[in-house]
PDB file of C-alpha atoms and ligand atoms in Angstrom:
ATOM      1  CA  UNK A   1      10.265  -0.867 -12.856  1.00  0.00           C
ATOM      2  CA  UNK A   2      10.201  -0.843  -8.849  1.00  0.00           C
ATOM      3  CA  UNK A   3       9.095  -3.844  -6.868  1.00  0.00           C
ATOM      4  CA  UNK A   4       8.885  -5.222  -3.650  1.00  0.00           C
ATOM      5  CA  UNK A   5       7.350  -7.770  -1.619  1.00  0.00           C
ATOM      6  CA  UNK A   6       5.652  -8.603   1.377  1.00  0.00           C
ATOM      7  CA  UNK A   7       8.580 -10.087   3.717  1.00  0.00           C
ATOM      8  CA  UNK A   8       6.234 -11.747   6.119  1.00  0.00           C
ATOM      9  CA  UNK A   9       5.210 -14.518   3.164  1.00  0.00           C
ATOM     10  CA  UNK A  10       9.192 -15.213   3.054  1.00  0.00           C
ATOM     11  CA  UNK A  11       9.381 -16.271   7.133  1.00  0.00           C
ATOM     12  CA  UNK A  12       6.895 -19.123   6.551  1.00  0.00           C
ATOM     13  CA  UNK A  13       9.137 -20.800   5.551  1.00  0.00           C
ATOM     14  CA  UNK A  14      12.621 -21.395   7.071  1.00  0.00           C
ATOM     15  CA  UNK A  15      13.894 -18.745   9.783  1.00  0.00           C
ATOM     16  CA  UNK A  16      12.537 -15.413  10.603  1.00  0.00           C
ATOM     17  CA  UNK A  17      16.344 -13.974   9.134  1.00  0.00           C
ATOM     18  CA  UNK A  18      15.923 -10.736   6.694  1.00  0.00           C
ATOM     19  CA  UNK A  19      19.403 -11.375   5.347  1.00  0.00           C
ATOM     20  CA  UNK A  20      17.434 -15.424   4.032  1.00  0.00           C
ATOM     21  CA  UNK A  21      14.668 -12.641   2.431  1.00  0.00           C
ATOM     22  CA  UNK A  22      16.952 -10.522   1.579  1.00  0.00           C
ATOM     23  CA  UNK A  23      19.193 -12.404  -0.656  1.00  0.00           C
ATOM     24  CA  UNK A  24      16.630 -14.319  -2.017  1.00  0.00           C
ATOM     25  CA  UNK A  25      14.463 -11.208  -2.611  1.00  0.00           C
ATOM     26  CA  UNK A  26      16.900 -10.907  -4.890  1.00  0.00           C
ATOM     27  CA  UNK A  27      17.283 -13.857  -6.950  1.00  0.00           C
ATOM     28  CA  UNK A  28      13.833 -13.625  -7.327  1.00  0.00           C
ATOM     29  CA  UNK A  29      14.380  -9.930  -9.243  1.00  0.00           C
ATOM     30  CA  UNK A  30      13.112  -7.776  -6.595  1.00  0.00           C
ATOM     31  CA  UNK A  31      14.040  -4.218  -5.832  1.00  0.00           C
ATOM     32  CA  UNK A  32      13.266  -2.320  -2.904  1.00  0.00           C
ATOM     33  CA  UNK A  33      11.637  -3.492   0.061  1.00  0.00           C
ATOM     34  CA  UNK A  34       9.061  -2.345   2.651  1.00  0.00           C
ATOM     35  CA  UNK A  35       9.883  -2.909   6.076  1.00  0.00           C
ATOM     36  CA  UNK A  36       7.359  -3.367   8.863  1.00  0.00           C
ATOM     37  CA  UNK A  37       8.009  -1.231  12.245  1.00  0.00           C
ATOM     38  CA  UNK A  38       9.107  -2.376  14.851  1.00  0.00           C
ATOM     39  CA  UNK A  39       8.966  -5.833  14.088  1.00  0.00           C
ATOM     40  CA  UNK A  40      10.766  -6.002  10.961  1.00  0.00           C
ATOM     41  CA  UNK A  41      14.207  -4.104  12.932  1.00  0.00           C
ATOM     42  CA  UNK A  42      13.761  -4.548  15.806  1.00  0.00           C
ATOM     43  CA  UNK A  43      17.180  -5.050  17.341  1.00  0.00           C
ATOM     44  CA  UNK A  44      19.150  -3.858  13.989  1.00  0.00           C
ATOM     45  CA  UNK A  45      20.606  -0.516  14.123  1.00  0.00           C
ATOM     46  CA  UNK A  46      19.667   1.622  10.419  1.00  0.00           C
ATOM     47  CA  UNK A  47      23.679   1.430   9.601  1.00  0.00           C
ATOM     48  CA  UNK A  48      23.121  -2.307  10.189  1.00  0.00           C
ATOM     49  CA  UNK A  49      19.453  -2.567   7.552  1.00  0.00           C
ATOM     50  CA  UNK A  50      21.659  -0.368   5.040  1.00  0.00           C
ATOM     51  CA  UNK A  51      24.877  -2.526   4.772  1.00  0.00           C
ATOM     52  CA  UNK A  52      22.166  -5.811   5.066  1.00  0.00           C
ATOM     53  CA  UNK A  53      20.146  -3.926   2.147  1.00  0.00           C
ATOM     54  CA  UNK A  54      23.467  -2.776  -0.037  1.00  0.00           C
ATOM     55  CA  UNK A  55      25.095  -6.300  -0.196  1.00  0.00           C
ATOM     56  CA  UNK A  56      21.434  -7.340  -1.699  1.00  0.00           C
ATOM     57  CA  UNK A  57      21.758  -4.913  -4.688  1.00  0.00           C
ATOM     58  CA  UNK A  58      18.203  -4.033  -2.864  1.00  0.00           C
ATOM     59  CA  UNK A  59      16.571  -0.198  -1.317  1.00  0.00           C
ATOM     60  CA  UNK A  60      14.586   1.053   1.059  1.00  0.00           C
ATOM     61  CA  UNK A  61      11.412   2.103   0.171  1.00  0.00           C
ATOM     62  CA  UNK A  62      10.453   2.845   3.309  1.00  0.00           C
ATOM     63  CA  UNK A  63       8.126   2.164   6.475  1.00  0.00           C
ATOM     64  CA  UNK A  64       5.065   0.813   7.336  1.00  0.00           C
ATOM     65  CA  UNK A  65       3.678   1.550  10.815  1.00  0.00           C
ATOM     66  CA  UNK A  66       1.827  -1.623  12.343  1.00  0.00           C
ATOM     67  CA  UNK A  67       0.798  -0.900  15.689  1.00  0.00           C
ATOM     68  CA  UNK A  68      -0.112  -3.904  18.227  1.00  0.00           C
ATOM     69  CA  UNK A  69      -1.630  -4.534  21.125  1.00  0.00           C
ATOM     70  CA  UNK A  70      -1.209  -1.008  22.644  1.00  0.00           C
ATOM     71  CA  UNK A  71      -3.029   0.146  20.543  1.00  0.00           C
ATOM     72  CA  UNK A  72      -6.132  -2.223  20.146  1.00  0.00           C
ATOM     73  CA  UNK A  73      -8.291   0.431  20.702  1.00  0.00           C
ATOM     74  CA  UNK A  74      -7.577   2.563  18.882  1.00  0.00           C
ATOM     75  CA  UNK A  75      -4.155   4.634  17.720  1.00  0.00           C
ATOM     76  CA  UNK A  76      -3.704   8.371  16.747  1.00  0.00           C
ATOM     77  CA  UNK A  77      -6.838   8.770  16.912  1.00  0.00           C
ATOM     78  CA  UNK A  78      -7.296   6.686  20.656  1.00  0.00           C
ATOM     79  CA  UNK A  79      -9.488   8.828  23.115  1.00  0.00           C
ATOM     80  CA  UNK A  80      -6.799   8.401  25.593  1.00  0.00           C
ATOM     81  CA  UNK A  81      -4.343  11.198  24.792  1.00  0.00           C
ATOM     82  CA  UNK A  82      -1.662   9.236  26.278  1.00  0.00           C
ATOM     83  CA  UNK A  83      -2.291   5.856  24.342  1.00  0.00           C
ATOM     84  CA  UNK A  84      -2.930   8.452  22.045  1.00  0.00           C
ATOM     85  CA  UNK A  85       0.060  10.446  21.706  1.00  0.00           C
ATOM     86  CA  UNK A  86       2.743   7.314  21.967  1.00  0.00           C
ATOM     87  CA  UNK A  87       1.061   6.333  18.462  1.00  0.00           C
ATOM     88  CA  UNK A  88       2.849   9.630  17.369  1.00  0.00           C
ATOM     89  CA  UNK A  89       5.933   8.759  18.748  1.00  0.00           C
ATOM     90  CA  UNK A  90       5.905   5.527  17.409  1.00  0.00           C
ATOM     91  CA  UNK A  91       5.215   6.999  13.906  1.00  0.00           C
ATOM     92  CA  UNK A  92       8.250   9.435  14.369  1.00  0.00           C
ATOM     93  CA  UNK A  93      10.717   7.028  15.273  1.00  0.00           C
ATOM     94  CA  UNK A  94       9.078   4.841  12.059  1.00  0.00           C
ATOM     95  CA  UNK A  95      10.002   8.859  10.010  1.00  0.00           C
ATOM     96  CA  UNK A  96      13.841   8.529  11.875  1.00  0.00           C
ATOM     97  CA  UNK A  97      14.444   4.507  10.319  1.00  0.00           C
ATOM     98  CA  UNK A  98      13.572   5.051   7.182  1.00  0.00           C
ATOM     99  CA  UNK A  99      15.438   8.336   6.612  1.00  0.00           C
ATOM    100  CA  UNK A 100      18.439   6.516   8.706  1.00  0.00           C
ATOM    101  CA  UNK A 101      18.159   3.569   5.826  1.00  0.00           C
ATOM    102  CA  UNK A 102      17.443   5.754   2.768  1.00  0.00           C
ATOM    103  CA  UNK A 103      13.301   4.915   2.345  1.00  0.00           C
ATOM    104  CA  UNK A 104      11.500   7.822   1.413  1.00  0.00           C
ATOM    105  CA  UNK A 105       7.817   6.633   2.036  1.00  0.00           C
ATOM    106  CA  UNK A 106       6.483   6.231   5.668  1.00  0.00           C
ATOM    107  CA  UNK A 107       2.799   4.628   5.497  1.00  0.00           C
ATOM    108  CA  UNK A 108       0.698   4.783   8.535  1.00  0.00           C
ATOM    109  CA  UNK A 109      -1.945   2.058   7.958  1.00  0.00           C
ATOM    110  CA  UNK A 110      -4.786   2.760  11.445  1.00  0.00           C
ATOM    111  CA  UNK A 111      -6.055  -0.704  11.844  1.00  0.00           C
ATOM    112  CA  UNK A 112      -7.621  -0.021  15.353  1.00  0.00           C
ATOM    113  CA  UNK A 113      -8.887   3.557  14.611  1.00  0.00           C
ATOM    114  CA  UNK A 114     -12.235   2.694  13.931  1.00  0.00           C
ATOM    115  CA  UNK A 115     -15.522   1.293  15.997  1.00  0.00           C
ATOM    116  CA  UNK A 116     -17.446  -1.826  16.456  1.00  0.00           C
ATOM    117  CA  UNK A 117     -20.855  -0.701  18.181  1.00  0.00           C
ATOM    118  CA  UNK A 118     -22.936   2.398  17.846  1.00  0.00           C
ATOM    119  CA  UNK A 119     -22.118   5.189  20.069  1.00  0.00           C
ATOM    120  CA  UNK A 120     -18.863   3.832  20.588  1.00  0.00           C
ATOM    121  CA  UNK A 121     -16.777   6.618  19.610  1.00  0.00           C
ATOM    122  CA  UNK A 122     -16.901  10.149  18.847  1.00  0.00           C
ATOM    123  CA  UNK A 123     -16.330  10.238  14.475  1.00  0.00           C
ATOM    124  CA  UNK A 124     -16.356  14.370  14.847  1.00  0.00           C
ATOM    125  CA  UNK A 125     -13.817  14.324  17.889  1.00  0.00           C
ATOM    126  CA  UNK A 126     -11.896  11.360  15.114  1.00  0.00           C
ATOM    127  CA  UNK A 127     -11.672  13.108  12.048  1.00  0.00           C
ATOM    128  CA  UNK A 128     -10.305  16.298  13.752  1.00  0.00           C
ATOM    129  CA  UNK A 129      -7.644  14.514  15.984  1.00  0.00           C
ATOM    130  CA  UNK A 130      -6.473  12.435  12.984  1.00  0.00           C
ATOM    131  CA  UNK A 131      -5.853  15.808  10.649  1.00  0.00           C
ATOM    132  CA  UNK A 132      -3.969  16.810  13.706  1.00  0.00           C
ATOM    133  CA  UNK A 133      -1.438  13.790  13.821  1.00  0.00           C
ATOM    134  CA  UNK A 134      -0.501  13.598  10.787  1.00  0.00           C
ATOM    135  CA  UNK A 135       0.187  17.264  10.571  1.00  0.00           C
ATOM    136  CA  UNK A 136       2.666  16.694  13.127  1.00  0.00           C
ATOM    137  CA  UNK A 137       3.783  13.692  11.282  1.00  0.00           C
ATOM    138  CA  UNK A 138       3.646  15.708   8.403  1.00  0.00           C
ATOM    139  CA  UNK A 139       5.777  17.760  10.318  1.00  0.00           C
ATOM    140  CA  UNK A 140       8.319  16.159  11.687  1.00  0.00           C
ATOM    141  CA  UNK A 141       8.999  14.987   8.642  1.00  0.00           C
ATOM    142  CA  UNK A 142       8.802  17.265   6.130  1.00  0.00           C
ATOM    143  CA  UNK A 143      11.508  15.214   3.753  1.00  0.00           C
ATOM    144  CA  UNK A 144      10.125  12.166   3.431  1.00  0.00           C
ATOM    145  CA  UNK A 145       6.188  10.907   1.918  1.00  0.00           C
ATOM    146  CA  UNK A 146       3.649  10.314   5.118  1.00  0.00           C
ATOM    147  CA  UNK A 147       1.187   8.161   2.799  1.00  0.00           C
ATOM    148  CA  UNK A 148      -1.825   6.830   4.349  1.00  0.00           C
ATOM    149  CA  UNK A 149      -3.091   3.316   3.469  1.00  0.00           C
ATOM    150  CA  UNK A 150      -7.029   2.792   3.496  1.00  0.00           C
ATOM    151  CA  UNK A 151      -9.389  -0.273   4.681  1.00  0.00           C
ATOM    152  CA  UNK A 152     -12.975  -0.127   4.838  1.00  0.00           C
ATOM    153  CA  UNK A 153     -12.819  -2.828   8.062  1.00  0.00           C
ATOM    154  CA  UNK A 154     -10.760  -5.558   9.986  1.00  0.00           C
ATOM    155  CA  UNK A 155      -9.367  -4.834  11.858  1.00  0.00           C
ATOM    156  CA  UNK A 156     -12.321  -3.381  13.424  1.00  0.00           C
ATOM    157  CA  UNK A 157     -15.596  -3.500  11.766  1.00  0.00           C
ATOM    158  CA  UNK A 158     -15.579  -0.162  10.432  1.00  0.00           C
ATOM    159  CA  UNK A 159     -12.761   2.042   9.196  1.00  0.00           C
ATOM    160  CA  UNK A 160     -12.162   5.513  10.400  1.00  0.00           C
ATOM    161  CA  UNK A 161      -9.981   5.974   7.139  1.00  0.00           C
ATOM    162  CA  UNK A 162     -11.964   3.788   5.488  1.00  0.00           C
ATOM    163  CA  UNK A 163     -12.500   4.892   1.594  1.00  0.00           C
ATOM    164  CA  UNK A 164     -10.879   6.854  -1.065  1.00  0.00           C
ATOM    165  CA  UNK A 165     -13.490  10.253  -0.180  1.00  0.00           C
ATOM    166  CA  UNK A 166     -12.740   9.427   3.804  1.00  0.00           C
ATOM    167  CA  UNK A 167      -8.872   9.798   2.975  1.00  0.00           C
ATOM    168  CA  UNK A 168      -9.444  13.021   0.595  1.00  0.00           C
ATOM    169  CA  UNK A 169     -11.604  14.933   2.696  1.00  0.00           C
ATOM    170  CA  UNK A 170      -8.149  13.801   5.876  1.00  0.00           C
ATOM    171  CA  UNK A 171      -5.715  15.080   2.596  1.00  0.00           C
ATOM    172  CA  UNK A 172      -7.665  18.000   1.922  1.00  0.00           C
ATOM    173  CA  UNK A 173      -7.554  19.275   6.507  1.00  0.00           C
ATOM    174  CA  UNK A 174      -4.221  17.848   7.016  1.00  0.00           C
ATOM    175  CA  UNK A 175      -3.169  20.512   3.922  1.00  0.00           C
ATOM    176  CA  UNK A 176       0.565  18.853   4.075  1.00  0.00           C
ATOM    177  CA  UNK A 177       2.529  18.365   1.069  1.00  0.00           C
ATOM    178  CA  UNK A 178       4.212  15.603   2.546  1.00  0.00           C
ATOM    179  CA  UNK A 179       0.661  13.125   2.944  1.00  0.00           C
ATOM    180  CA  UNK A 180      -0.398  11.395   0.610  1.00  0.00           C
ATOM    181  CA  UNK A 181      -2.658   7.884   0.500  1.00  0.00           C
ATOM    182  CA  UNK A 182      -1.049   4.605  -0.277  1.00  0.00           C
ATOM    183  CA  UNK A 183      -3.464   2.390  -2.529  1.00  0.00           C
ATOM    184  CA  UNK A 184      -4.273  -1.360  -0.954  1.00  0.00           C
ATOM    185  CA  UNK A 185      -5.903  -2.805  -3.912  1.00  0.00           C
ATOM    186  CA  UNK A 186      -7.356  -5.907  -2.730  1.00  0.00           C
ATOM    187  CA  UNK A 187      -9.209  -2.927  -0.433  1.00  0.00           C
ATOM    188  CA  UNK A 188     -10.289  -1.203  -2.484  1.00  0.00           C
ATOM    189  CA  UNK A 189     -12.049  -4.192  -3.972  1.00  0.00           C
ATOM    190  CA  UNK A 190     -13.101  -4.860  -0.652  1.00  0.00           C
ATOM    191  CA  UNK A 191     -15.332  -1.076  -0.125  1.00  0.00           C
ATOM    192  CA  UNK A 192     -16.236  -1.873  -4.013  1.00  0.00           C
ATOM    193  CA  UNK A 193     -14.215   0.271  -4.878  1.00  0.00           C
ATOM    194  CA  UNK A 194     -12.986   0.395  -8.882  1.00  0.00           C
ATOM    195  CA  UNK A 195      -9.228   1.078  -8.002  1.00  0.00           C
ATOM    196  CA  UNK A 196      -8.534   2.991 -10.953  1.00  0.00           C
ATOM    197  CA  UNK A 197     -10.869   5.884 -10.275  1.00  0.00           C
ATOM    198  CA  UNK A 198      -8.741   5.787  -7.345  1.00  0.00           C
ATOM    199  CA  UNK A 199      -5.542   6.078  -9.377  1.00  0.00           C
ATOM    200  CA  UNK A 200      -6.160   8.872 -11.677  1.00  0.00           C
ATOM    201  CA  UNK A 201      -7.829  11.184  -8.698  1.00  0.00           C
ATOM    202  CA  UNK A 202      -5.017  10.712  -6.233  1.00  0.00           C
ATOM    203  CA  UNK A 203      -2.729  10.392  -9.030  1.00  0.00           C
ATOM    204  CA  UNK A 204      -3.664  13.701 -10.894  1.00  0.00           C
ATOM    205  CA  UNK A 205      -3.480  15.649  -8.024  1.00  0.00           C
ATOM    206  CA  UNK A 206       0.217  14.051  -7.172  1.00  0.00           C
ATOM    207  CA  UNK A 207      -0.617  12.515  -4.312  1.00  0.00           C
ATOM    208  CA  UNK A 208      -0.011   8.826  -5.420  1.00  0.00           C
ATOM    209  CA  UNK A 209       2.332   7.987  -2.806  1.00  0.00           C
ATOM    210  CA  UNK A 210       2.077   3.619  -2.508  1.00  0.00           C
ATOM    211  CA  UNK A 211       0.724   1.121  -4.358  1.00  0.00           C
ATOM    212  CA  UNK A 212      -0.019  -2.186  -3.407  1.00  0.00           C
ATOM    213  CA  UNK A 213      -1.092  -4.657  -5.878  1.00  0.00           C
ATOM    214  CA  UNK A 214      -2.704  -8.390  -5.519  1.00  0.00           C
ATOM    215  CA  UNK A 215      -6.290  -9.431  -5.947  1.00  0.00           C
ATOM    216  CA  UNK A 216      -9.447 -10.651  -4.604  1.00  0.00           C
ATOM    217  CA  UNK A 217     -13.162 -11.457  -5.092  1.00  0.00           C
ATOM    218  CA  UNK A 218     -14.030  -8.127  -3.114  1.00  0.00           C
ATOM    219  CA  UNK A 219     -15.335  -9.500   0.028  1.00  0.00           C
ATOM    220  CA  UNK A 220     -12.318  -9.779   1.883  1.00  0.00           C
ATOM    221  CA  UNK A 221      -8.566  -8.961   2.563  1.00  0.00           C
ATOM    222  CA  UNK A 222      -7.847 -12.349  -0.289  1.00  0.00           C
ATOM    223  CA  UNK A 223      -4.504 -11.410  -0.960  1.00  0.00           C
ATOM    224  CA  UNK A 224      -4.597 -13.640  -4.537  1.00  0.00           C
ATOM    225  CA  UNK A 225      -1.210 -12.969  -6.827  1.00  0.00           C
ATOM    226  CA  UNK A 226      -2.531 -10.371  -9.325  1.00  0.00           C
ATOM    227  CA  UNK A 227      -4.131 -10.000 -12.184  1.00  0.00           C
ATOM    228  CA  UNK A 228      -5.949 -13.542 -10.677  1.00  0.00           C
ATOM    229  CA  UNK A 229      -9.423 -12.692 -10.069  1.00  0.00           C
ATOM    230  CA  UNK A 230      -9.776  -9.172 -11.477  1.00  0.00           C
ATOM    231  CA  UNK A 231      -7.644  -9.105 -14.607  1.00  0.00           C
ATOM    232  CA  UNK A 232      -9.119  -6.038 -16.267  1.00  0.00           C
ATOM    233  CA  UNK A 233      -9.476  -3.565 -13.349  1.00  0.00           C
ATOM    234  CA  UNK A 234      -5.619  -4.598 -13.146  1.00  0.00           C
ATOM    235  CA  UNK A 235      -4.863  -3.398 -16.165  1.00  0.00           C
ATOM    236  CA  UNK A 236      -6.816  -0.500 -16.303  1.00  0.00           C
ATOM    237  CA  UNK A 237      -5.398   0.501 -12.511  1.00  0.00           C
ATOM    238  CA  UNK A 238      -2.145   0.007 -14.289  1.00  0.00           C
ATOM    239  CA  UNK A 239      -3.170   2.352 -16.808  1.00  0.00           C
ATOM    240  CA  UNK A 240      -3.693   5.031 -14.196  1.00  0.00           C
ATOM    241  CA  UNK A 241      -0.903   4.600 -12.556  1.00  0.00           C
ATOM    242  CA  UNK A 242       1.878   4.692 -16.089  1.00  0.00           C
ATOM    243  CA  UNK A 243      -0.253   7.849 -16.662  1.00  0.00           C
ATOM    244  CA  UNK A 244       0.648   9.614 -13.571  1.00  0.00           C
ATOM    245  CA  UNK A 245       3.835   8.728 -13.546  1.00  0.00           C
ATOM    246  CA  UNK A 246       3.967   6.968 -10.957  1.00  0.00           C
ATOM    247  CA  UNK A 247       7.536   6.292  -8.979  1.00  0.00           C
ATOM    248  CA  UNK A 248       7.629   4.311  -5.587  1.00  0.00           C
ATOM    249  CA  UNK A 249       8.046   0.288  -5.695  1.00  0.00           C
ATOM    250  CA  UNK A 250       5.065  -1.464  -5.882  1.00  0.00           C
ATOM    251  CA  UNK A 251       4.633  -3.924  -3.747  1.00  0.00           C
ATOM    252  CA  UNK A 252       2.861  -7.725  -3.787  1.00  0.00           C
ATOM    253  CA  UNK A 253       0.776  -7.241  -0.475  1.00  0.00           C
ATOM    254  CA  UNK A 254      -0.187 -10.717  -1.136  1.00  0.00           C
ATOM    255  CA  UNK A 255      -0.642 -13.731   1.412  1.00  0.00           C
ATOM    256  CA  UNK A 256       0.613 -17.021  -0.257  1.00  0.00           C
ATOM    257  CA  UNK A 257      -0.057 -19.809   2.436  1.00  0.00           C
ATOM    258  CA  UNK A 258       0.231 -23.186   0.552  1.00  0.00           C
ATOM    259  CA  UNK A 259       2.428 -21.525  -2.122  1.00  0.00           C
ATOM    260  CA  UNK A 260       6.178 -20.981  -1.959  1.00  0.00           C
ATOM    261  CA  UNK A 261       6.675 -17.764  -1.373  1.00  0.00           C
ATOM    262  CA  UNK A 262       9.679 -17.343  -4.210  1.00  0.00           C
ATOM    263  CA  UNK A 263       6.869 -19.143  -6.524  1.00  0.00           C
ATOM    264  CA  UNK A 264       4.373 -16.596  -5.808  1.00  0.00           C
ATOM    265  CA  UNK A 265       6.217 -13.508  -6.225  1.00  0.00           C
ATOM    266  CA  UNK A 266       7.808 -14.377  -9.024  1.00  0.00           C
ATOM    267  CA  UNK A 267       4.690 -15.331 -11.048  1.00  0.00           C
ATOM    268  CA  UNK A 268       3.390 -11.558  -9.041  1.00  0.00           C
ATOM    269  CA  UNK A 269       6.390  -9.918 -11.318  1.00  0.00           C
ATOM    270  CA  UNK A 270       5.917 -11.800 -14.518  1.00  0.00           C
ATOM    271  CA  UNK A 271       2.301 -11.033 -14.538  1.00  0.00           C
ATOM    272  CA  UNK A 272       2.855  -7.287 -14.171  1.00  0.00           C
ATOM    273  CA  UNK A 273       5.312  -7.191 -16.403  1.00  0.00           C
ATOM    274  CA  UNK A 274       2.874  -8.896 -19.264  1.00  0.00           C
ATOM    275  CA  UNK A 275       0.042  -6.866 -18.036  1.00  0.00           C
ATOM    276  CA  UNK A 276       1.869  -3.252 -18.579  1.00  0.00           C
ATOM    277  CA  UNK A 277       3.983  -4.576 -21.827  1.00  0.00           C
ATOM    278  CA  UNK A 278      -0.028  -5.188 -23.424  1.00  0.00           C
ATOM    279  CA  UNK A 279      -0.475  -1.821 -22.063  1.00  0.00           C
ATOM    280  CA  UNK A 280       2.442  -0.887 -23.661  1.00  0.00           C
ATOM    281  CA  UNK A 281       1.931  -2.513 -27.376  1.00  0.00           C
ATOM    282  CA  UNK A 282      -1.429  -0.883 -27.929  1.00  0.00           C
ATOM    283  CA  UNK A 283      -0.679   2.623 -26.662  1.00  0.00           C
ATOM    284  CA  UNK A 284      -1.592   5.583 -23.549  1.00  0.00           C
ATOM    285  CA  UNK A 285      -2.920   7.363 -26.790  1.00  0.00           C
ATOM    286  CA  UNK A 286      -4.587   4.725 -27.920  1.00  0.00           C
ATOM    287  CA  UNK A 287      -6.285   4.142 -24.387  1.00  0.00           C
ATOM    288  CA  UNK A 288      -7.285   7.460 -23.561  1.00  0.00           C
ATOM    289  CA  UNK A 289      -8.817   7.677 -27.179  1.00  0.00           C
ATOM    290  CA  UNK A 290     -10.829   5.284 -25.397  1.00  0.00           C
ATOM    291  CA  UNK A 291     -11.637   6.681 -22.377  1.00  0.00           C
ATOM    292  CA  UNK A 292     -12.619  10.230 -24.360  1.00  0.00           C
ATOM    293  CA  UNK A 293     -15.163   8.662 -26.116  1.00  0.00           C
ATOM    294  CA  UNK A 294     -17.090   7.373 -22.947  1.00  0.00           C
ATOM    295  CA  UNK A 295     -18.404   4.689 -24.936  1.00  0.00           C
ATOM    296  CA  UNK A 296     -18.902   0.918 -23.410  1.00  0.00           C
ATOM    297  CA  UNK A 297     -18.571  -1.717 -26.703  1.00  0.00           C
ATOM    298  CA  UNK A 298     -15.017   0.768 -27.518  1.00  0.00           C
ATOM    299  CA  UNK A 299     -14.116  -0.537 -23.951  1.00  0.00           C
ATOM    300  CA  UNK A 300     -14.261  -4.190 -25.200  1.00  0.00           C
ATOM    301  CA  UNK A 301     -12.917  -3.501 -28.187  1.00  0.00           C
ATOM    302  CA  UNK A 302     -10.333  -2.165 -26.085  1.00  0.00           C
ATOM    303  CA  UNK A 303      -9.856  -5.113 -23.460  1.00  0.00           C
ATOM    304  CA  UNK A 304      -9.709  -7.690 -26.434  1.00  0.00           C
ATOM    305  CA  UNK A 305      -7.144  -5.732 -27.294  1.00  0.00           C
ATOM    306  CA  UNK A 306      -5.188  -5.892 -24.502  1.00  0.00           C
ATOM    307  CA  UNK A 307      -5.994  -9.294 -23.691  1.00  0.00           C
ATOM    308  CA  UNK A 308      -3.928 -10.229 -27.925  1.00  0.00           C
ATOM    309  CA  UNK A 309      -1.421  -7.910 -27.026  1.00  0.00           C
ATOM    310  CA  UNK A 310      -0.182 -10.213 -23.732  1.00  0.00           C
ATOM    311  CA  UNK A 311       3.259 -11.291 -24.125  1.00  0.00           C
ATOM    312  CA  UNK A 312       3.698  -9.956 -27.156  1.00  0.00           C
TER     313      UNK A 312
HETATM  314 MN1   MN B   1      -1.581  -3.129   1.922  1.00  0.00          MN
END
């Protein structure tokens, strides 16, 4: 199992040294790293980054775009062509860095492409512009997986790419093999989506490129430890992730604030392994046969069986 977690959780304690954080990642049992671009790579050459990762027996999963101040009124979909082009160039740089360090995935979350007011943006113009921009990123780096992470709101009151539905429309319109989706579990709860639904649809289409696992109550991006709020939904989600042969890193996008980052991460790893073990113990065929029966009482029986199989 490939597992990664949020570097910034570890920056809260001690200095902002990636070498120190990577040593802790190795110690807790993580295998992969996602770097926010550009903030985590400032002043570090790809060669130096690769060496630092190798020294701690870690691999780069990929880079994740972080758009800051220049882009507060929109990134790839910005109405100002100069700013939109600057956002595109940043995506290209993130692709170059990812490839040079041996990563495979470039994750793009457009936190500022969206709106706060009625009559503020031209929806169709933004849609068509985003399609062209994603085509440009995909064609720039056909050897990499470009992945859209959607979130319904925050930074803006309404995000443009806000849901599995809109993301699916973008994927279809962009029509590139190397464009897919990163499913962030909490973001889906915020949109009142059932995470397993998207995992099955995108997984079956070969478009599941990234997973951000966490938990929450739906009203906001809580970033809680895995399985602590919605364990049944998490089990169903993990079932489909397994069913569709997902083979990239599972990234814990959790926000330990009071908790120690390493203890919190260890808990996430232990919970993920326990939930996965329960699915293994009950068996994929058995679970599928219950789903195929389309029967809520059988589903409830299955959930009890999964709970009873934990830690066995
Ligand atoms: Mn995320």
